[in-house]
Amino acid sequence: MARIFSGIQPSGDLHVGNYFGAVRQWVAGQAVSDAVYCIVDLHALTLDIDPAALRARTVDTAIGLVASGLDPDVCTLFVQSHVPAHTELAWLLECTASYGELRRMTQFKDKGKDQESVRASLLTYPVLMAADILLYDTDRVPVGDDQRQHIELARDLAIRFNSRYGDTFVVPEAAIPPRAARVMDLQRPENKMSKSTGTPLGTIAIADSADEIAKKVRRAVTDTESDVRYDPAAKPGVANLLELLSAATGEEPDTIAARYHAYGPLKADVVEALVELLTPVRARILELSDDPATVSAALEKGAAKAGRLASPALDRARAAIGLTARAG
Ligand code: AQP
């Protein structure tokens, strides 16, 4: 069975971008692959985050994932910092990566640009992400489009390490969905929908109520024209609504666009489709939130399993690079 691996930061409420870009693929993948999914709490430390909020969001993220359909008895679901092999392999890979290639990462440039003082970890976290992936002998990494460059780096580091020190890592492939791979903020359709940097009105959380979804979609920025066509460059707001409806229904955005002659009816159908999709997810989130201990126990079991899965690749990498074997 192919191994798939992916991760999500507990940096805020899960939104429909995370859902369509990544989580929906994870749910489908757990039935047909050996699936390993991780809440990457160490990545969330690259930006300013309150410790109490981080603690709460780590559990909330797990609840959101389980409510979306991940089954911890089928896949391996765990918290990154509970498996120390991730940070250990990250160091070996930092000794393989170059400063120049990390500086070129667009997420580093975007997230660092308005900050007075940029954390060193914002530069190096793509290497930690490469370690996350390579530890599990991953074949495929289901992610949204914004992670394409980071997967490319993970591939480059695996290939470079293998050629320097001998065959050690499986070289992974990115799996990016054909639709809604980059859901945009409804208020600023030139920016991607984001947990940490999105606008409140432009970000639809998977836990939003029907009223909240309706309010946000109705106020979504479009343009001063009225014709409905799929043209992401010229009409980013309208294209984003068509992408959302396409992701929810499986129809092509152009086919959907041909049915509408005004923005109002398009928005009404986007609301209906999202409410239908997210109502059961929200109900399950509310249910699981009353019993966080069940999800925490599943994460504990997941970490023990992930630790066992990770150790062969770490041992191979340590031996290949010349570290002596440790006792136990
Ligand atoms: N807007 C998006 N459209 C489609 N996919 C998206 N993803 C994120 N935003 C969108 C995908 O969701 C997965 C988890 O993302 P992440 O937590 O690793 O962080 P991110 O990519 O940086 O996403 P956010 O929501 O914007 O988080 P913050 O604000 O913390 O940076 C990934 O597979 C990602 O591609």
Short mmCIF file of C-alpha atoms and ligand atoms in Angstrom, two decimals:
data_model
loop_
_atom_site.label_atom_id
_atom_site.label_comp_id
_atom_site.label_asym_id
_atom_site.label_seq_id
_atom_site.Cartn_x
_atom_site.Cartn_y
_atom_site.Cartn_z
CA MET A 1 0.00 0.00 0.00
CA ALA A 2 1.29 3.48 -0.82
CA ARG A 3 2.20 5.64 2.16
CA ILE A 4 0.65 9.09 2.27
CA PHE A 5 1.59 11.78 4.74
CA SER A 6 0.41 15.31 5.33
CA GLY A 7 0.20 17.89 8.12
CA ILE A 8 -1.69 20.95 9.29
CA GLN A 9 -0.70 23.78 11.62
CA PRO A 10 -2.82 24.42 14.72
CA SER A 11 -2.58 28.14 13.94
CA GLY A 12 -6.31 28.93 13.88
CA ASP A 13 -9.73 27.59 12.94
CA LEU A 14 -9.79 25.10 10.05
CA HIS A 15 -11.33 26.77 7.00
CA VAL A 16 -12.82 25.63 3.70
CA GLY A 17 -9.45 26.21 1.98
CA ASN A 18 -7.83 23.64 4.30
CA TYR A 19 -10.85 21.36 3.77
CA PHE A 20 -10.98 21.40 -0.04
CA GLY A 21 -7.23 21.81 -0.57
CA ALA A 22 -6.10 19.11 1.83
CA VAL A 23 -8.37 17.48 4.41
CA ARG A 24 -10.91 16.09 1.96
CA GLN A 25 -8.07 14.27 0.14
CA TRP A 26 -6.83 12.95 3.48
CA VAL A 27 -10.22 11.45 4.28
CA ALA A 28 -10.39 9.75 0.86
CA GLY A 29 -6.76 8.62 1.18
CA GLN A 30 -7.12 6.83 4.52
CA ALA A 31 -9.37 4.17 2.92
CA VAL A 32 -6.97 3.24 0.13
CA SER A 33 -3.49 4.05 1.49
CA ASP A 34 -1.39 3.73 4.59
CA ALA A 35 -2.15 7.24 5.79
CA VAL A 36 -0.19 9.25 8.37
CA TYR A 37 -1.46 12.72 9.36
CA CYS A 38 0.12 15.14 11.73
CA ILE A 39 -0.85 18.31 13.60
CA VAL A 40 2.35 20.28 13.12
CA ASP A 41 2.47 22.27 16.34
CA LEU A 42 6.20 23.03 15.98
CA HIS A 43 5.50 24.82 12.69
CA ALA A 44 2.99 27.06 14.46
CA LEU A 45 5.84 28.41 16.62
CA THR A 46 7.34 30.18 13.61
CA LEU A 47 4.87 33.04 14.12
CA ASP A 48 3.76 34.80 17.30
CA ILE A 49 1.29 32.53 19.08
CA ASP A 50 0.00 32.64 22.64
CA PRO A 51 0.93 29.40 24.52
CA ALA A 52 -2.60 28.88 25.89
CA ALA A 53 -4.08 29.42 22.40
CA LEU A 54 -1.60 26.94 20.90
CA ARG A 55 -2.57 24.30 23.49
CA ALA A 56 -6.29 24.80 22.84
CA ARG A 57 -5.93 24.92 19.05
CA THR A 58 -3.94 21.71 18.94
CA VAL A 59 -6.90 19.79 20.39
CA ASP A 60 -9.41 21.84 18.35
CA THR A 61 -7.53 21.02 15.15
CA ALA A 62 -7.65 17.31 15.97
CA ILE A 63 -11.39 17.64 16.65
CA GLY A 64 -11.88 19.42 13.29
CA LEU A 65 -9.99 16.68 11.46
CA VAL A 66 -11.94 13.85 13.08
CA ALA A 67 -15.22 15.72 12.50
CA SER A 68 -14.26 16.08 8.82
CA GLY A 69 -13.98 12.31 8.52
CA LEU A 70 -10.51 11.20 9.65
CA ASP A 71 -10.81 7.97 11.61
CA PRO A 72 -7.92 7.57 14.11
CA ASP A 73 -8.52 3.81 14.07
CA VAL A 74 -7.86 3.74 10.32
CA CYS A 75 -5.16 6.38 9.81
CA THR A 76 -2.29 7.41 12.10
CA LEU A 77 -3.17 10.83 13.56
CA PHE A 78 -0.78 12.51 15.99
CA VAL A 79 0.87 15.72 17.18
CA GLN A 80 4.28 16.45 15.65
CA SER A 81 6.08 17.45 18.87
CA HIS A 82 5.08 14.14 20.48
CA VAL A 83 7.49 12.35 18.11
CA PRO A 84 11.00 13.78 18.69
CA ALA A 85 12.35 12.06 15.56
CA HIS A 86 10.93 14.99 13.52
CA THR A 87 13.28 17.58 15.04
CA GLU A 88 16.23 15.20 15.02
CA LEU A 89 15.90 14.45 11.32
CA ALA A 90 15.30 18.15 10.63
CA TRP A 91 18.83 18.88 11.91
CA LEU A 92 20.38 16.30 9.58
CA LEU A 93 18.45 17.86 6.69
CA GLU A 94 19.43 21.41 7.71
CA CYS A 95 22.97 20.20 7.24
CA THR A 96 21.96 19.19 3.71
CA ALA A 97 19.98 22.34 2.74
CA SER A 98 21.51 25.65 1.68
CA TYR A 99 20.67 29.12 3.02
CA GLY A 100 20.04 30.34 -0.55
CA GLU A 101 17.34 27.79 -1.34
CA LEU A 102 15.52 28.46 1.94
CA ARG A 103 15.61 32.23 1.40
CA ARG A 104 13.87 31.74 -1.95
CA MET A 105 10.76 30.09 -0.39
CA THR A 106 7.77 32.33 -1.17
CA GLN A 107 6.06 31.59 2.17
CA PHE A 108 9.22 32.86 3.96
CA LYS A 109 9.12 36.05 1.92
CA ASP A 110 5.33 36.52 2.36
CA LYS A 111 5.09 35.74 6.06
CA GLY A 112 8.29 37.58 6.97
CA LYS A 113 7.75 40.78 5.01
CA ASP A 114 5.71 42.82 7.55
CA GLN A 115 7.56 41.70 10.63
CA GLU A 116 10.07 43.79 12.52
CA SER A 117 12.00 40.72 13.63
CA VAL A 118 11.75 37.48 11.65
CA ARG A 119 12.28 34.25 13.59
CA ALA A 120 15.08 32.01 12.32
CA SER A 121 12.54 29.17 12.34
CA LEU A 122 10.48 30.93 9.66
CA LEU A 123 13.47 30.40 7.37
CA THR A 124 14.13 26.80 8.39
CA TYR A 125 10.62 25.34 8.90
CA PRO A 126 10.39 24.01 5.32
CA VAL A 127 13.31 21.73 6.30
CA LEU A 128 11.33 20.52 9.32
CA MET A 129 8.46 19.89 6.90
CA ALA A 130 10.81 17.86 4.69
CA ALA A 131 11.77 15.83 7.79
CA ASP A 132 8.07 15.30 8.62
CA ILE A 133 7.55 13.81 5.16
CA LEU A 134 10.78 11.84 4.71
CA LEU A 135 10.57 10.14 8.12
CA TYR A 136 7.59 8.10 6.96
CA ASP A 137 8.95 6.84 3.61
CA THR A 138 6.15 8.86 2.04
CA ASP A 139 5.08 8.23 -1.56
CA ARG A 140 2.46 10.98 -1.84
CA VAL A 141 1.78 14.23 0.02
CA PRO A 142 -1.79 15.56 -0.44
CA VAL A 143 -1.59 19.36 -0.02
CA GLY A 144 -3.01 22.61 -1.34
CA ASP A 145 -1.24 24.56 -4.06
CA ASP A 146 0.57 26.87 -1.59
CA GLN A 147 2.69 23.93 -0.44
CA ARG A 148 3.96 22.98 -3.92
CA GLN A 149 7.32 24.71 -3.43
CA HIS A 150 7.88 23.09 -0.02
CA ILE A 151 7.27 19.60 -1.43
CA GLU A 152 9.75 20.40 -4.19
CA LEU A 153 12.31 21.26 -1.48
CA ALA A 154 11.60 17.96 0.34
CA ARG A 155 12.22 16.13 -2.94
CA ASP A 156 15.46 18.07 -3.58
CA LEU A 157 16.76 17.34 -0.08
CA ALA A 158 15.91 13.62 -0.36
CA ILE A 159 17.68 13.37 -3.73
CA ARG A 160 20.71 15.34 -2.49
CA PHE A 161 21.02 13.29 0.72
CA ASN A 162 20.67 10.03 -1.23
CA SER A 163 23.35 11.05 -3.71
CA ARG A 164 25.78 12.24 -0.99
CA TYR A 165 25.35 9.44 1.52
CA GLY A 166 23.70 6.55 -0.32
CA ASP A 167 20.10 5.52 -0.83
CA THR A 168 18.27 6.54 2.36
CA PHE A 169 14.95 8.30 1.62
CA VAL A 170 11.93 7.64 -0.57
CA VAL A 171 11.48 10.67 -2.89
CA PRO A 172 7.87 11.90 -2.37
CA GLU A 173 5.39 13.34 -4.90
CA ALA A 174 2.93 16.18 -4.22
CA ALA A 175 -0.78 15.38 -4.77
CA ILE A 176 -2.63 18.63 -5.46
CA PRO A 177 -6.40 18.53 -6.11
CA PRO A 178 -7.66 19.69 -9.52
CA ARG A 179 -10.18 22.15 -8.00
CA ALA A 180 -10.03 24.56 -5.04
CA ALA A 181 -6.32 23.89 -4.56
CA ARG A 182 -5.99 27.57 -3.62
CA VAL A 183 -9.19 28.97 -2.13
CA MET A 184 -8.99 32.75 -1.90
CA ASP A 185 -10.10 35.10 0.89
CA LEU A 186 -13.68 36.23 0.15
CA GLN A 187 -12.86 39.83 1.06
CA ARG A 188 -9.43 39.96 -0.58
CA PRO A 189 -9.62 37.51 -3.46
CA GLU A 190 -6.02 38.28 -4.44
CA ASN A 191 -4.88 36.58 -1.17
CA LYS A 192 -5.37 32.94 -0.22
CA MET A 193 -7.81 32.09 2.56
CA SER A 194 -5.65 31.68 5.65
CA LYS A 195 -6.01 30.70 9.31
CA SER A 196 -3.56 33.28 10.58
CA THR A 197 -3.59 36.12 8.05
CA GLY A 198 -7.08 35.97 6.51
CA THR A 199 -9.84 38.54 7.08
CA PRO A 200 -12.58 37.38 9.51
CA LEU A 201 -15.36 38.04 6.99
CA GLY A 202 -13.37 36.50 4.14
CA THR A 203 -12.62 33.19 5.88
CA ILE A 204 -15.25 30.44 6.17
CA ALA A 205 -14.43 28.12 9.06
CA ILE A 206 -15.61 24.51 8.81
CA ALA A 207 -17.31 25.11 12.20
CA ASP A 208 -19.28 28.17 10.97
CA SER A 209 -23.06 28.13 11.36
CA ALA A 210 -25.38 28.37 8.35
CA ASP A 211 -26.01 32.05 9.18
CA GLU A 212 -22.29 32.84 9.32
CA ILE A 213 -21.68 31.08 6.00
CA ALA A 214 -24.58 32.97 4.38
CA LYS A 215 -23.36 36.34 5.70
CA LYS A 216 -19.79 35.79 4.50
CA VAL A 217 -20.73 34.51 1.03
CA ARG A 218 -23.32 37.28 0.47
CA ARG A 219 -20.72 39.92 1.32
CA ALA A 220 -18.00 38.29 -0.80
CA VAL A 221 -16.20 40.80 -3.01
CA THR A 222 -17.01 40.38 -6.72
CA ASP A 223 -16.62 43.24 -9.24
CA THR A 224 -18.61 45.99 -10.91
CA GLU A 225 -19.61 43.86 -13.91
CA SER A 226 -22.50 41.44 -13.70
CA ASP A 227 -21.61 38.64 -16.12
CA VAL A 228 -20.67 35.33 -14.55
CA ARG A 229 -17.63 33.72 -16.15
CA TYR A 230 -14.63 31.79 -14.90
CA ASP A 231 -11.69 34.15 -15.33
CA PRO A 232 -9.37 34.02 -12.27
CA ALA A 233 -7.08 36.80 -13.54
CA ALA A 234 -9.75 39.35 -14.48
CA LYS A 235 -12.51 38.28 -12.03
CA PRO A 236 -10.79 36.68 -9.00
CA GLY A 237 -13.75 37.07 -6.61
CA VAL A 238 -16.25 35.45 -8.99
CA ALA A 239 -13.77 32.73 -9.97
CA ASN A 240 -13.29 31.92 -6.28
CA LEU A 241 -17.05 31.47 -5.79
CA LEU A 242 -17.18 29.23 -8.87
CA GLU A 243 -14.21 27.19 -7.54
CA LEU A 244 -16.00 26.71 -4.21
CA LEU A 245 -19.19 25.56 -5.92
CA SER A 246 -17.16 23.34 -8.24
CA ALA A 247 -15.33 21.74 -5.30
CA ALA A 248 -18.63 21.14 -3.49
CA THR A 249 -20.54 19.73 -6.48
CA GLY A 250 -17.86 18.18 -8.72
CA GLU A 251 -19.01 20.22 -11.76
CA GLU A 252 -16.49 22.23 -13.82
CA PRO A 253 -16.41 26.01 -13.02
CA ASP A 254 -17.09 26.93 -16.68
CA THR A 255 -20.16 24.69 -16.81
CA ILE A 256 -21.47 26.20 -13.59
CA ALA A 257 -20.81 29.76 -14.80
CA ALA A 258 -22.89 29.23 -17.95
CA ARG A 259 -26.04 28.78 -15.81
CA TYR A 260 -25.90 32.21 -14.14
CA HIS A 261 -26.56 35.73 -15.37
CA ALA A 262 -26.15 37.58 -12.05
CA TYR A 263 -24.05 37.25 -8.91
CA GLY A 264 -26.98 36.98 -6.43
CA PRO A 265 -28.22 33.52 -7.55
CA LEU A 266 -24.61 32.24 -7.78
CA LYS A 267 -23.95 33.32 -4.19
CA ALA A 268 -27.23 31.73 -3.02
CA ASP A 269 -26.17 28.39 -4.52
CA VAL A 270 -22.68 28.64 -3.00
CA VAL A 271 -24.32 29.17 0.41
CA GLU A 272 -26.63 26.19 -0.10
CA ALA A 273 -23.81 23.87 -1.18
CA LEU A 274 -21.48 24.87 1.67
CA VAL A 275 -24.21 24.68 4.31
CA GLU A 276 -25.17 21.21 3.11
CA LEU A 277 -21.53 20.07 3.21
CA LEU A 278 -20.55 21.66 6.52
CA THR A 279 -23.68 21.19 8.68
CA PRO A 280 -22.81 17.60 9.65
CA VAL A 281 -19.14 18.56 10.20
CA ARG A 282 -20.19 21.37 12.55
CA ALA A 283 -22.54 19.04 14.47
CA ARG A 284 -19.72 16.54 14.96
CA ILE A 285 -17.32 19.31 16.09
CA LEU A 286 -19.81 20.40 18.76
CA GLU A 287 -20.26 16.79 19.88
CA LEU A 288 -16.52 16.04 20.07
CA SER A 289 -15.80 19.35 21.83
CA ASP A 290 -17.87 18.07 24.77
CA ASP A 291 -15.51 15.11 25.08
CA PRO A 292 -11.97 16.31 24.18
CA ALA A 293 -10.43 13.46 26.23
CA THR A 294 -11.47 10.91 23.59
CA VAL A 295 -9.61 12.78 20.85
CA SER A 296 -6.59 13.36 23.12
CA ALA A 297 -6.42 9.61 23.84
CA ALA A 298 -6.52 8.88 20.09
CA LEU A 299 -3.64 11.34 19.57
CA GLU A 300 -1.60 9.57 22.24
CA LYS A 301 -2.07 6.22 20.53
CA GLY A 302 -1.26 7.84 17.19
CA ALA A 303 2.02 9.27 18.53
CA ALA A 304 3.15 5.87 19.82
CA LYS A 305 2.46 4.33 16.40
CA ALA A 306 4.10 7.23 14.51
CA GLY A 307 7.21 6.92 16.70
CA ARG A 308 7.53 3.28 15.66
CA LEU A 309 6.95 4.10 11.98
CA ALA A 310 9.53 6.92 12.03
CA SER A 311 12.45 5.15 13.61
CA PRO A 312 13.76 3.07 10.62
CA ALA A 313 14.19 6.14 8.36
CA LEU A 314 15.85 8.12 11.17
CA ASP A 315 18.22 5.23 11.94
CA ARG A 316 19.12 4.89 8.24
CA ALA A 317 19.80 8.64 7.96
CA ARG A 318 21.93 8.72 11.14
CA ALA A 319 24.02 5.78 9.97
CA ALA A 320 24.38 7.10 6.41
CA ILE A 321 25.62 10.54 7.53
CA GLY A 322 28.18 9.00 9.92
CA LEU A 323 26.63 9.28 13.39
CA THR A 324 27.56 6.40 15.65
CA ALA A 325 24.84 4.02 16.84
CA ARG A 326 23.32 4.88 20.22
CA ALA A 327 22.52 2.43 22.96
CA GLY A 328 18.93 1.08 23.15
N1 AQP B 1 -6.54 28.77 0.92
C1 AQP B 1 -6.23 27.48 0.76
N2 AQP B 1 -6.74 26.80 -0.29
C2 AQP B 1 -6.44 25.47 -0.47
N3 AQP B 1 -5.64 24.77 0.37
C3 AQP B 1 -5.14 25.42 1.44
N4 AQP B 1 -4.35 25.04 2.46
C4 AQP B 1 -4.13 26.09 3.26
N5 AQP B 1 -4.76 27.18 2.81
C5 AQP B 1 -5.41 26.80 1.67
C6 AQP B 1 -3.84 23.68 2.63
O1 AQP B 1 -4.21 23.24 3.93
C7 AQP B 1 -3.18 22.39 4.45
C8 AQP B 1 -2.81 22.81 5.84
O2 AQP B 1 -2.26 24.12 5.79
P1 AQP B 1 -1.24 24.58 6.92
O3 AQP B 1 -1.91 24.56 8.22
O4 AQP B 1 -0.03 23.74 6.83
O5 AQP B 1 -0.80 26.03 6.63
P2 AQP B 1 -0.90 26.96 5.41
O6 AQP B 1 -0.71 26.25 4.12
O7 AQP B 1 0.03 28.11 5.64
O8 AQP B 1 -2.43 27.36 5.55
P3 AQP B 1 -3.14 28.53 6.32
O9 AQP B 1 -4.53 28.11 6.58
O10 AQP B 1 -2.92 29.78 5.60
O11 AQP B 1 -2.42 28.55 7.71
P4 AQP B 1 -1.54 29.69 8.35
O12 AQP B 1 -2.40 30.87 8.42
O13 AQP B 1 -1.16 29.16 9.69
O14 AQP B 1 -0.34 29.91 7.47
C9 AQP B 1 -2.01 22.46 3.47
O15 AQP B 1 -2.00 21.30 2.66
C10 AQP B 1 -2.32 23.68 2.65
O16 AQP B 1 -1.80 23.60 1.34
#
